[in-house]
Amino acid sequence: MTGKKSTRATREDVARQAGTSVAVVSYVVNGGPRPVAEATRDRVLAAIDSVGYSPNGIAKALASGVSGAYGLIVPDISNPFFAALAHELEEAVAAEGKVLLLGDSAESKEREETLLKLFLQRQIDGILFIGVDSKPDVRAALRAGVQLVILDRVDNDAGVSSVAVDNIAGSYAATNHLIGHGYTRIGIISGPGNLYTARDRNLGWETAMAQAQLEVDPRWRLEENFSRHGGREAGRRLFSLPQLPEAVFASNEQQAVGLLAAAAEFGVRVPEDLAIMTFDGTDDSEYATPAISTVVQPLNEIARVAVNLLARPPGHEVVQHECDFTLRLRPSCGPHAGQPVPDHN
Amino acid sequence: MTGKKSTRATREDVARQAGTSVAVVSYVVNGGPRPVAEATRDRVLAAIDSVGYSPNGIAKALASGVSGAYGLIVPDISNPFFAALAHELEEAVAAEGKVLLLGDSAESKEREETLLKLFLQRQIDGILFIGVDSKPDVRAALRAGVQLVILDRVDNDAGVSSVAVDNIAGSYAATNHLIGHGYTRIGIISGPGNLYTARDRNLGWETAMAQAQLEVDPRWRLEENFSRHGGREAGRRLFSLPQLPEAVFASNEQQAVGLLAAAAEFGVRVPEDLAIMTFDGTDDSEYATPAISTVVQPLNEIARVAVNLLARPPGHEVVQHECDFTLRLRPSCGPHAGQPVPDHN
DNA sequence: CTGTTAGCGCCTTCAC
DNA sequence: GTGAAGGCGCTAACAG
């Protein structure tokens, strides 16, 4: 009854209503690029909500060449770590006034490339990329001159900007903590060899072991996917061995959770029979039984740094940011003096 | 060196190269709306990849009025249930040839509305909405004539299309299963009263209890947020009581996981001292210790139905789809005859 | 300070 | 079967 057409109000409607030109409407809506007289501005503002005007983002994107959207590509959004990271990323992106396109590559290299191209077609302003492996083909983005930051599964030789924790130092610290407990027989569940993330965490563990001059039984070195399923499978194999290690470093949190499930299956008590430490540090490890000691990634920092990199003006240099981690100690790696139940909020 | 400019190739470049008009290029790119001669088509196709042409999605959106994007609004993507659902939704959306805009409202009603408006500005083709509460303000979407489907946290009186499981029947079945075990003292951890989802699950439990003529000790009815933290808090309160129930129905999976953590804290054995059943059924309950019996939501079906609703031509009717659930039995609710360790893949 | 006017890249009706 | 041309809604010079 308000006489509104089914089609949205445009700048022209506002201009007509306010008795100005469309340019002025733009100026007030965008606060520039030219100044507007106080009185005119008020008239325009009044007209805007009298007409119920809301700018069309698509038209703006086309005209300005800036789409106002960033894209996020992840191997699997249902993976708690990626989900937690996505949460932080979305917030950082929103703070930038942009929207976020979500692409779930479902661990498929092919789909990953499709998504990248799809996003590029939409004039995306920047891409946050977590690859299926460490050798993603991001040439299309570079060619298009679109900012791209690789997260988590990084290859430092790629000549692409990236943000990740110091995986080597993190796993080194975790392993050393285990060693500090007095454990000497320490195993590892590694991630897939095609991920540098996995290799680095492996390396940290190896370094700590070598430095402490601890022997490693090859049967206690298992390799599995970075998933709960993988962790459980590794556990099942491990627990079928005649002799168990005293401790295990699970290369990621999902594996640790799976390992715990296997332990329960086999009646292996944690930490009494087996101490566990892991990497990532989402809520999953806090609420596991027992709560798991873990290297914690600073997701919030990672997200902020990554989005800031995207926001840089073009013609920037490649930067590979490495974040610090923290160690969160919980019951899974054994008793700590004067630290009863350290898992409150 | 290829002489490529920094700007992308457009339809016009293709047309020139192929010696046709831009319209023809459109016809072949979109397979319509007009037919094109075999020979011409080939020339155009050749020109397209000679020039390296890729259509501009933004321009297409503006000209056609169809943005090619759906929006998803969730209270918190780091919540495993929403993440698992998002995974399925992304797949369904991709199958439709669209991209997905992710909005994380961070449990904030205000941010939720902001996101909705932001999406609407971008001429979104449809919105998948999981509200912070059961009374979301989606009028803006309806006014704009944009398709919208509410998921999970549904209000059946709202006159808006929705997709969700039958929460009442699910919790009724879960509770009945507990009763079938012979438990008579059965408690519940309810979700927040402002969510119909929570109320319905409550109702299912109540109905089953009443029907079995079982008394309910009011101290065994706890209300908490749908989070791990909430579940743990409820557990801590429960386990401080002089007498425990024999079983508890945790209204969602996150609560159940938190409850398990509290049980470990208090030395309460599950299922020996306390049987647990819950609702949702993501991988979380499979990998918990012990694995948790749960009502499983058909996420894949929910996603497909929801996206199909969005894809309907305008002028459709409101449909409120209710999905069936399945019951997944695991060790947490007690021993089941002839069902040893039912948690393989 | 304000108005005019080309585009942005593509879709689509309408002629030929 | 093909081409010409008018938008889609907005930005950003360029004039006044």
XYZ file of C-alpha atoms (C1' of nucleotides) in Angstrom:
722
model
C 0.000 0.000 0.000
C 2.995 2.274 0.308
C 3.091 2.280 -3.407
C 6.416 0.507 -3.334
C 7.220 -1.408 -6.441
C 8.508 -4.929 -6.109
C 11.857 -3.658 -7.281
C 14.299 -2.078 -4.915
C 14.849 1.623 -4.633
C 17.910 2.926 -6.446
C 20.107 5.935 -6.132
C 17.964 7.655 -8.682
C 14.866 7.361 -6.537
C 16.778 8.927 -3.705
C 18.115 11.715 -5.889
C 14.694 12.537 -7.217
C 13.184 12.516 -3.759
C 15.955 14.698 -2.363
C 16.015 16.960 -5.374
C 19.666 16.397 -6.063
C 21.745 14.479 -8.554
C 22.731 10.880 -8.222
C 26.350 11.822 -7.708
C 25.544 13.630 -4.517
C 23.771 10.588 -3.233
C 26.922 8.597 -3.847
C 29.000 11.173 -2.059
C 26.942 11.000 1.065
C 26.518 7.246 1.011
C 30.237 6.690 0.637
C 31.403 9.721 2.543
C 33.322 10.882 -0.482
C 35.151 11.289 -2.713
C 33.757 14.835 -2.706
C 32.370 16.873 0.175
C 28.676 17.607 0.504
C 26.979 20.561 2.176
C 25.449 19.848 5.529
C 21.949 20.755 4.418
C 22.108 18.686 1.260
C 23.442 15.729 3.137
C 20.505 15.859 5.515
C 18.035 15.987 2.680
C 19.676 13.012 1.076
C 19.760 11.069 4.296
C 16.089 11.772 4.821
C 15.290 10.729 1.286
C 17.263 7.545 1.728
C 15.194 6.200 4.490
C 11.996 7.663 3.188
C 12.537 5.646 0.034
C 14.068 2.702 1.892
C 17.186 2.771 -0.157
C 19.958 0.262 0.299
C 22.904 0.327 -2.057
C 23.351 -2.563 -4.426
C 26.620 -4.252 -3.600
C 26.863 -6.028 -6.909
C 26.562 -2.861 -8.944
C 29.066 -1.212 -6.701
C 31.457 -4.088 -7.157
C 31.181 -3.930 -10.909
C 31.635 -0.207 -11.123
C 34.454 0.028 -8.646
C 36.282 -3.159 -9.426
C 36.289 -4.040 -5.742
C 33.960 -6.896 -4.939
C 33.933 -6.466 -1.185
C 34.382 -10.176 -0.666
C 37.182 -12.444 0.417
C 37.196 -16.140 -0.275
C 38.128 -18.916 2.097
C 39.027 -22.330 0.788
C 39.359 -25.179 3.277
C 39.756 -28.922 2.822
C 36.841 -29.646 5.136
C 34.891 -27.156 7.183
C 33.614 -29.929 9.429
C 37.137 -30.448 10.713
C 37.072 -28.732 14.118
C 40.381 -27.027 13.594
C 39.383 -25.468 10.310
C 36.005 -24.579 11.720
C 37.608 -22.809 14.648
C 39.935 -20.992 12.310
C 37.078 -20.093 10.006
C 35.260 -18.582 12.936
C 38.156 -16.257 13.633
C 38.670 -15.501 9.981
C 35.074 -14.574 9.473
C 35.326 -12.121 12.312
C 38.483 -10.556 10.938
C 36.976 -10.321 7.483
C 33.813 -8.762 8.829
C 35.898 -6.207 10.697
C 37.252 -5.233 7.307
C 33.714 -4.652 6.124
C 33.802 -7.520 3.706
C 31.855 -10.712 3.330
C 33.344 -14.162 3.182
C 32.838 -16.755 0.501
C 33.232 -20.255 1.846
C 34.641 -22.995 -0.311
C 34.884 -26.523 1.029
C 37.129 -28.543 -1.213
C 36.181 -31.804 0.482
C 39.853 -32.845 0.426
C 39.714 -32.879 -3.340
C 42.487 -31.262 -5.280
C 40.228 -30.909 -8.251
C 37.447 -29.245 -6.392
C 39.980 -26.975 -4.831
C 41.000 -25.626 -8.197
C 37.439 -25.296 -9.321
C 36.651 -23.246 -6.257
C 39.620 -21.012 -6.811
C 38.550 -20.295 -10.363
C 34.971 -19.770 -9.321
C 36.059 -17.225 -6.759
C 38.327 -15.489 -9.210
C 35.440 -15.117 -11.616
C 33.608 -13.239 -8.937
C 36.300 -10.636 -8.704
C 37.165 -11.709 -5.207
C 39.392 -9.183 -3.402
C 41.576 -11.766 -1.738
C 41.815 -15.435 -0.952
C 42.508 -17.267 2.272
C 43.736 -20.641 1.249
C 44.164 -23.876 3.128
C 45.196 -26.468 0.626
C 44.519 -30.146 0.389
C 48.256 -30.614 0.190
C 51.315 -28.427 0.404
C 51.631 -27.879 -3.311
C 48.477 -26.093 -4.306
C 48.194 -24.607 -7.738
C 47.480 -21.003 -7.003
C 48.903 -19.621 -10.212
C 45.477 -18.617 -11.403
C 45.192 -16.227 -8.483
C 48.621 -14.750 -8.957
C 48.016 -14.329 -12.647
C 44.804 -12.492 -11.898
C 46.692 -10.293 -9.493
C 44.509 -11.343 -6.602
C 45.970 -11.332 -3.119
C 46.322 -14.772 -1.660
C 47.498 -16.009 1.702
C 48.132 -19.629 2.463
C 47.270 -20.821 5.930
C 48.282 -23.808 7.968
C 49.434 -26.119 5.218
C 52.276 -23.996 4.053
C 55.173 -24.489 1.700
C 57.817 -21.905 2.431
C 59.403 -22.287 -0.956
C 56.305 -21.377 -2.836
C 56.903 -17.663 -3.073
C 53.444 -16.976 -1.757
C 52.465 -15.149 1.396
C 51.521 -17.369 4.268
C 50.675 -17.484 7.932
C 51.253 -20.450 10.192
C 52.652 -21.401 13.552
C 56.172 -22.526 13.972
C 55.446 -26.215 13.648
C 58.975 -27.358 14.265
C 59.407 -25.364 17.438
C 55.976 -26.381 18.632
C 56.460 -30.093 18.307
C 59.981 -29.746 19.635
C 58.617 -28.071 22.753
C 55.876 -30.640 23.123
C 58.309 -33.514 22.816
C 60.693 -31.904 25.216
C 57.913 -31.541 27.700
C 57.284 -35.245 27.429
C 60.974 -35.896 27.927
C 60.902 -33.628 30.956
C 58.344 -35.970 32.464
C 61.021 -38.623 32.418
C 59.597 -40.628 29.568
C 62.250 -42.169 27.376
C 60.220 -44.373 25.091
C 58.319 -41.815 23.042
C 56.464 -42.520 19.856
C 54.818 -40.308 17.277
C 51.820 -40.358 15.049
C 52.837 -38.374 12.017
C 50.614 -36.730 9.482
C 50.679 -37.410 5.754
C 54.132 -37.020 4.260
C 52.922 -34.697 1.528
C 52.161 -31.959 4.043
C 54.988 -29.779 5.195
C 52.998 -29.214 8.329
C 53.323 -32.885 9.082
C 56.980 -33.020 8.139
C 57.815 -30.068 10.331
C 56.062 -31.499 13.327
C 57.912 -34.694 12.662
C 61.158 -32.841 12.532
C 60.541 -31.110 15.841
C 59.921 -34.431 17.491
C 62.988 -35.992 15.890
C 65.176 -33.124 16.934
C 64.070 -33.288 20.530
C 64.574 -37.036 20.605
C 68.001 -36.855 19.069
C 69.059 -34.073 21.331
C 68.040 -36.091 24.365
C 69.793 -39.058 22.831
C 66.693 -41.156 23.035
C 66.358 -44.158 20.842
C 63.298 -44.488 18.702
C 61.673 -47.787 18.051
C 60.502 -47.612 14.425
C 57.305 -49.415 15.319
C 56.350 -46.429 17.422
C 56.489 -44.152 14.462
C 53.160 -44.327 12.757
C 51.905 -42.293 9.845
C 48.255 -41.551 9.371
C 45.854 -38.969 8.069
C 45.239 -35.870 10.088
C 41.883 -37.183 11.220
C 40.239 -38.842 14.161
C 39.899 -41.936 12.106
C 43.600 -41.866 11.341
C 44.453 -41.406 14.989
C 42.284 -44.302 15.999
C 43.778 -46.563 13.380
C 47.264 -45.647 14.511
C 46.244 -46.372 18.064
C 44.842 -49.734 17.183
C 48.071 -50.701 15.507
C 50.115 -49.326 18.330
C 48.152 -51.082 21.020
C 48.524 -54.377 19.250
C 52.266 -54.211 19.668
C 53.969 -56.374 22.286
C 55.466 -53.353 23.961
C 54.028 -49.856 24.173
C 55.915 -46.593 24.348
C 55.434 -44.566 27.488
C 54.326 -41.525 25.596
C 53.147 -40.491 22.165
C 53.129 -37.203 20.365
C 50.092 -37.084 18.094
C 50.802 -34.633 15.314
C 47.409 -33.082 15.353
C 44.479 -32.848 17.663
C 42.155 -34.973 15.616
C 44.638 -37.797 15.701
C 44.968 -37.411 19.454
C 41.224 -37.692 19.887
C 41.200 -40.822 17.772
C 44.123 -42.203 19.709
C 42.207 -41.681 22.919
C 39.272 -43.592 21.504
C 41.567 -46.475 20.600
C 43.105 -46.387 24.048
C 39.688 -46.747 25.611
C 38.975 -49.627 23.283
C 42.121 -51.463 24.341
C 41.908 -50.597 27.998
C 45.058 -48.521 27.804
C 44.934 -45.894 30.541
C 45.956 -42.333 29.781
C 48.248 -41.048 31.163
C 49.106 -43.988 33.438
C 49.924 -46.442 30.654
C 50.496 -43.916 27.947
C 51.075 -40.185 28.054
C 49.803 -38.097 25.176
C 50.574 -34.680 23.821
C 49.272 -33.108 20.702
C 49.135 -30.063 18.470
C 46.453 -27.481 17.588
C 44.610 -26.816 20.785
C 40.976 -26.225 19.988
C 38.306 -26.956 22.571
C 38.395 -30.567 21.518
C 41.421 -31.256 23.649
C 39.994 -29.518 26.667
C 36.856 -31.616 26.651
C 38.460 -34.936 25.834
C 38.741 -37.605 28.495
C 41.281 -37.103 29.841
C 41.876 -33.530 28.765
C 44.804 -33.453 26.373
C 47.995 -31.463 26.693
C 48.611 -29.573 23.529
C 50.530 -27.004 21.598
C 48.028 -24.214 21.101
C 47.868 -22.294 17.867
C 46.919 -18.631 18.189
C 43.955 -18.783 15.843
C 42.935 -15.261 16.500
C 46.342 -13.913 15.643
C 46.611 -16.107 12.588
C 43.300 -14.803 11.348
C 44.121 -11.181 11.958
C 47.522 -11.351 10.357
C 46.183 -13.211 7.357
C 43.380 -10.779 6.726
C 45.728 -7.853 7.168
C 47.966 -9.294 4.520
C 45.042 -9.459 2.143
C 44.172 -5.882 2.881
C 47.554 -4.566 1.819
C 47.624 -2.368 -1.256
C 48.772 -4.209 -4.356
C 52.413 -4.439 -5.238
C 53.339 -5.721 -1.823
C 56.044 -8.150 -1.051
C 55.622 -11.790 -0.145
C 55.670 -12.311 3.587
C 55.694 -15.618 5.381
C 54.503 -14.987 8.869
C 55.288 -17.497 11.561
C 53.250 -17.307 14.763
C 54.287 -18.312 18.231
C 52.534 -21.114 19.980
C 51.802 -21.743 23.632
C 51.850 -24.974 25.543
C 48.711 -25.990 27.378
C 49.307 -28.686 29.944
C 46.542 -30.991 30.988
C 46.215 -34.445 32.525
C 46.969 -36.464 29.376
C 50.727 -36.207 29.671
C 50.977 -37.132 33.314
C 50.897 -35.425 36.678
C 52.270 -31.917 37.058
C 53.243 -30.723 40.493
C 50.875 -28.164 41.950
C 48.561 -28.200 39.018
C 45.462 -30.114 39.988
C 42.753 -29.824 37.383
C 43.836 -27.134 34.982
C 40.890 -27.087 32.673
C 38.612 -24.375 33.838
C 37.781 -21.608 31.505
C 55.557 -11.631 -22.645
C 52.301 -12.830 -24.099
C 51.315 -9.247 -24.453
C 48.527 -9.771 -22.001
C 47.311 -6.660 -20.310
C 46.847 -6.668 -16.586
C 43.127 -6.476 -17.167
C 41.069 -9.525 -17.867
C 39.773 -10.465 -21.255
C 36.129 -9.622 -21.866
C 33.476 -10.845 -24.148
C 34.433 -8.169 -26.590
C 37.950 -9.520 -26.953
C 36.489 -12.883 -27.707
C 34.045 -11.479 -30.205
C 36.745 -9.581 -32.024
C 39.008 -12.588 -32.098
C 36.240 -14.832 -33.361
C 34.931 -12.295 -35.783
C 31.440 -12.302 -34.346
C 29.358 -10.070 -32.163
C 29.381 -10.104 -28.380
C 25.863 -11.472 -28.326
C 26.957 -14.648 -30.012
C 29.653 -15.110 -27.442
C 26.995 -14.927 -24.762
C 24.884 -17.448 -26.584
C 27.622 -20.007 -26.653
C 28.887 -19.312 -23.159
C 25.433 -19.709 -21.684
C 24.078 -22.212 -24.139
C 21.295 -19.805 -25.034
C 18.922 -18.135 -25.179
C 19.426 -18.354 -28.941
C 20.958 -21.137 -30.993
C 24.348 -20.790 -32.624
C 25.669 -22.477 -35.741
C 28.072 -25.287 -35.177
C 30.884 -23.573 -37.041
C 30.441 -20.245 -35.274
C 30.356 -21.942 -31.918
C 33.665 -23.613 -32.616
C 35.252 -20.362 -33.628
C 34.009 -18.717 -30.473
C 35.188 -21.562 -28.302
C 38.594 -21.379 -29.887
C 38.723 -17.641 -29.397
C 37.708 -18.030 -25.779
C 40.650 -20.065 -24.809
C 42.993 -18.303 -27.160
C 42.174 -15.088 -25.348
C 41.897 -16.767 -21.981
C 38.428 -15.497 -21.396
C 36.549 -16.185 -18.198
C 33.161 -14.591 -17.683
C 32.825 -11.992 -14.996
C 30.377 -13.258 -12.413
C 29.706 -9.846 -10.953
C 28.729 -8.324 -14.256
C 26.599 -11.296 -14.983
C 24.892 -10.941 -11.648
C 24.138 -7.297 -12.236
C 22.806 -7.768 -15.700
C 20.768 -10.854 -14.978
C 19.588 -10.040 -11.493
C 20.725 -13.455 -10.316
C 23.775 -13.273 -8.119
C 24.677 -16.926 -8.196
C 25.262 -16.955 -4.479
C 23.433 -18.291 -1.459
C 24.098 -17.071 2.030
C 24.480 -19.134 5.155
C 24.074 -17.566 8.562
C 25.075 -19.596 11.617
C 25.462 -18.682 15.261
C 28.955 -20.118 15.414
C 30.735 -22.025 12.699
C 33.176 -23.452 15.225
C 30.339 -25.412 16.770
C 30.891 -28.943 15.418
C 27.256 -29.461 14.608
C 26.972 -26.308 12.544
C 30.305 -27.013 10.930
C 29.166 -30.478 9.922
C 25.940 -29.039 8.568
C 27.820 -26.301 6.737
C 29.934 -28.937 5.081
C 26.864 -30.629 3.671
C 25.244 -27.352 2.742
C 28.281 -26.184 0.851
C 28.207 -29.337 -1.162
C 24.539 -28.988 -1.958
C 24.987 -25.350 -2.898
C 27.946 -26.155 -5.108
C 25.895 -28.829 -6.838
C 23.510 -26.025 -7.733
C 26.388 -24.169 -9.336
C 26.330 -21.425 -6.762
C 28.807 -20.136 -4.251
C 28.151 -19.807 -0.562
C 28.524 -16.715 1.555
C 29.311 -17.569 5.151
C 28.061 -15.392 7.969
C 28.995 -16.196 11.537
C 26.763 -14.234 13.861
C 28.844 -15.154 16.893
C 25.645 -15.787 18.856
C 24.785 -12.130 18.524
C 21.307 -11.148 17.510
C 22.543 -7.817 16.306
C 25.290 -9.237 14.140
C 22.774 -11.685 12.770
C 20.643 -8.886 11.431
C 23.603 -7.027 10.091
C 24.669 -10.103 8.189
C 21.228 -10.610 6.781
C 21.135 -7.050 5.477
C 24.639 -7.315 4.127
C 23.709 -10.411 2.209
C 20.536 -8.851 0.917
C 22.523 -5.925 -0.417
C 24.530 -8.359 -2.457
C 21.452 -9.587 -4.252
C 21.818 -12.980 -2.676
C 19.623 -15.625 -4.346
C 18.608 -17.341 -1.142
C 19.424 -17.589 2.506
C 20.035 -20.563 4.743
C 19.399 -19.352 8.210
C 20.236 -20.767 11.601
C 19.209 -18.195 14.137
C 20.635 -17.256 17.473
C 17.186 -17.853 18.883
C 13.875 -19.110 17.599
C 12.473 -15.684 16.806
C 14.762 -14.269 14.189
C 13.784 -11.121 12.372
C 13.804 -12.222 8.783
C 11.319 -9.691 7.536
C 13.997 -7.912 5.564
C 14.475 -11.024 3.481
C 10.792 -11.589 2.902
C 10.299 -7.951 2.002
C 13.092 -8.215 -0.529
C 11.448 -11.294 -1.945
C 14.480 -13.421 -1.243
C 14.020 -17.090 -0.551
C 14.869 -18.055 2.976
C 14.930 -21.373 4.775
C 15.364 -21.689 8.491
C 17.343 -24.642 9.741
C 17.633 -26.366 13.062
C 16.360 -23.637 15.340
C 12.917 -23.498 13.935
C 9.694 -21.843 14.937
C 6.793 -23.541 13.218
C 4.507 -20.594 13.670
C 6.706 -18.191 11.811
C 5.236 -18.689 8.374
C 8.675 -19.264 6.944
C 9.998 -22.355 5.231
C 12.153 -24.549 7.378
C 13.936 -27.846 7.611
C 14.662 -29.705 10.813
C 14.450 -33.102 12.397
C 11.519 -34.161 14.453
C 12.956 -33.111 17.763
C 10.075 -34.330 19.839
C 10.064 -37.786 18.334
C 13.823 -37.992 18.538
C 14.125 -37.218 22.196
C 11.098 -39.357 22.882
C 12.812 -42.291 21.222
C 16.068 -41.622 23.004
C 14.368 -41.456 26.364
C 12.379 -44.561 25.659
C 15.557 -46.355 24.815
C 16.924 -45.382 28.186
C 13.744 -46.615 29.812
C 14.099 -49.861 27.905
C 17.416 -50.369 29.617
C 15.518 -50.531 32.853
C 16.555 -47.158 34.159
C 13.843 -45.424 36.111
C 15.667 -42.409 37.495
C 16.320 -40.398 34.360
C 17.389 -36.780 34.263
C 17.729 -34.256 31.449
C 19.982 -31.424 30.532
C 17.776 -29.055 28.619
C 18.819 -26.365 26.216
C 17.943 -22.694 26.539
C 14.213 -22.107 26.935
C 14.092 -19.574 24.129
C 14.845 -22.239 21.543
C 11.983 -24.331 20.282
C 14.537 -26.957 19.515
C 15.287 -27.194 23.201
C 11.642 -27.108 24.197
C 10.752 -29.851 21.786
C 13.502 -32.115 22.982
C 12.338 -31.415 26.464
C 8.833 -32.340 25.527
C 9.891 -35.639 23.992
C 11.670 -36.569 27.182
C 8.723 -35.506 29.327
C 6.287 -37.447 27.251
C 8.307 -40.614 27.442
C 8.740 -40.238 31.172
C 5.076 -39.563 31.760
C 4.010 -42.421 29.583
C 6.254 -44.779 31.523
C 4.871 -43.270 34.692
C 8.317 -42.437 35.923
C 8.753 -39.778 38.506
C 11.164 -36.956 37.814
C 13.253 -35.445 40.519
C 13.347 -31.715 39.711
C 17.002 -31.546 40.672
C 17.750 -33.835 37.759
C 16.329 -31.365 35.318
C 19.038 -28.919 34.474
C 18.979 -26.151 31.933
C 22.109 -24.964 30.228
C 23.418 -23.563 26.995
C 23.802 -25.842 24.034
C 27.564 -25.950 24.531
C 30.264 -28.136 25.951
C 30.742 -25.602 28.651
C 27.053 -25.733 29.485
C 27.108 -29.496 29.617
C 30.084 -29.528 31.905
C 28.505 -26.996 34.241
C 25.327 -29.035 34.362
C 27.401 -32.114 35.114
C 29.243 -30.414 37.906
C 25.993 -29.405 39.512
C 24.485 -32.814 38.988
C 27.466 -34.679 40.417
C 27.399 -32.541 43.524
C 23.973 -33.856 44.366
C 23.567 -36.436 47.130
C 21.902 -38.843 44.770
C 22.493 -39.254 41.054
C 20.033 -40.344 38.440
C 20.833 -43.579 36.654
C 20.675 -41.958 33.274
C 20.636 -38.548 31.658
C 19.419 -37.319 28.330
C 21.643 -34.453 27.206
C 19.677 -32.316 24.788
C 22.523 -31.808 22.407
C 25.808 -33.405 21.639
C 27.953 -30.581 22.889
C 26.291 -30.797 26.244
C 26.876 -34.521 26.316
C 30.563 -34.055 25.644
C 30.768 -31.523 28.449
C 28.843 -33.839 30.716
C 31.350 -36.574 30.007
C 34.174 -34.244 30.939
C 32.465 -33.442 34.216
C 31.903 -37.135 34.872
C 35.602 -37.799 34.456
C 36.329 -34.958 36.829
C 34.080 -36.421 39.491
C 35.037 -40.005 38.946
C 31.563 -40.868 37.769
C 31.784 -43.872 35.463
C 29.797 -43.933 32.240
C 27.721 -45.988 31.730
C 28.187 -47.918 34.992
C 27.263 -45.062 37.300
C 25.430 -42.966 34.776
C 24.056 -43.782 31.362
C 24.012 -41.046 28.763
C 22.135 -40.433 25.549
C 22.161 -37.381 23.423
C 21.009 -35.691 20.253
C 22.695 -34.626 16.988
C 25.121 -37.373 16.143
C 28.191 -35.861 14.565
C 31.522 -37.623 14.810
C 32.007 -36.068 18.218
C 29.888 -38.704 19.868
C 31.611 -41.528 18.080
C 35.027 -40.486 19.279
C 34.078 -39.552 22.810
C 35.136 -41.767 25.699
C 32.998 -43.704 26.012
C 31.322 -43.364 22.634
C 27.936 -41.756 23.093
C 24.576 -43.113 22.059
C 22.722 -40.500 20.110
C 19.837 -39.477 17.976
C 21.408 -38.848 14.602
C 20.271 -36.005 12.413
C 20.398 -36.662 8.667
C 22.584 -33.687 7.833
C 22.913 -34.630 4.231
C 19.171 -34.820 3.755
C 18.627 -31.596 5.643
C 21.105 -29.831 3.408
C 19.659 -31.184 0.197
C 16.096 -30.392 1.114
C 16.992 -26.911 2.273
C 18.897 -26.014 -0.858
C 16.144 -27.451 -3.011
C 13.671 -25.200 -1.280
C 15.826 -22.205 -2.113
C 16.021 -23.276 -5.711
C 12.269 -23.241 -6.185
C 10.900 -20.646 -8.564
C 9.430 -17.637 -6.778
C 5.828 -17.587 -5.715
C 6.148 -20.879 -3.915
C 4.375 -21.906 -0.786
C 5.868 -22.101 2.680
C 6.925 -25.622 3.541
C 8.134 -26.838 6.879
C 10.010 -30.019 6.299
C 10.556 -32.408 9.146
C 13.259 -35.036 8.747
C 13.445 -38.453 10.279
C 16.183 -39.305 12.699
C 17.956 -42.544 13.437
C 19.152 -43.911 16.724
C 22.810 -44.763 17.050
C 23.547 -46.967 20.012
C 26.940 -46.975 21.622
C 28.447 -47.843 24.975
C 27.392 -44.694 26.831
C 23.892 -45.874 27.574
C 24.846 -49.294 28.854
C 25.395 -52.786 27.493
C 23.404 -53.988 24.538
C 23.141 -57.702 23.954
C 25.156 -58.941 20.992
C 26.508 -55.559 20.120
C 30.121 -55.416 21.194
C 31.880 -52.311 19.961
C 29.659 -50.719 17.384
C 31.810 -47.835 16.381
C 33.637 -48.844 13.271
C 33.199 -46.803 10.179
C 29.749 22.267 -3.542
C 26.797 19.927 -7.236
C 25.428 18.012 -11.732
C 26.521 15.284 -16.196
C 28.082 11.541 -18.199
C 30.864 7.913 -19.603
C 31.800 3.465 -18.625
C 32.166 -1.488 -15.502
C 30.940 -6.515 -18.310
C 27.180 -8.804 -19.399
C 22.068 -10.101 -20.677
C 18.379 -9.913 -23.702
C 14.871 -8.045 -26.576
C 14.428 -6.714 -31.056
C 15.559 -6.260 -35.762
C 17.837 -8.145 -39.823
C 21.537 -17.720 -37.145
C 23.505 -13.196 -36.067
C 24.092 -8.302 -34.754
C 22.802 -3.759 -32.451
C 21.537 -1.476 -28.615
C 19.376 -0.428 -24.270
C 19.700 -1.293 -19.728
C 21.354 -3.471 -14.615
C 22.956 0.288 -10.372
C 26.836 2.476 -9.258
C 31.629 5.010 -9.542
C 34.485 8.507 -10.884
C 36.170 11.772 -13.740
C 35.050 16.171 -15.623
C 32.491 20.281 -15.929
C 30.158 23.951 -14.002
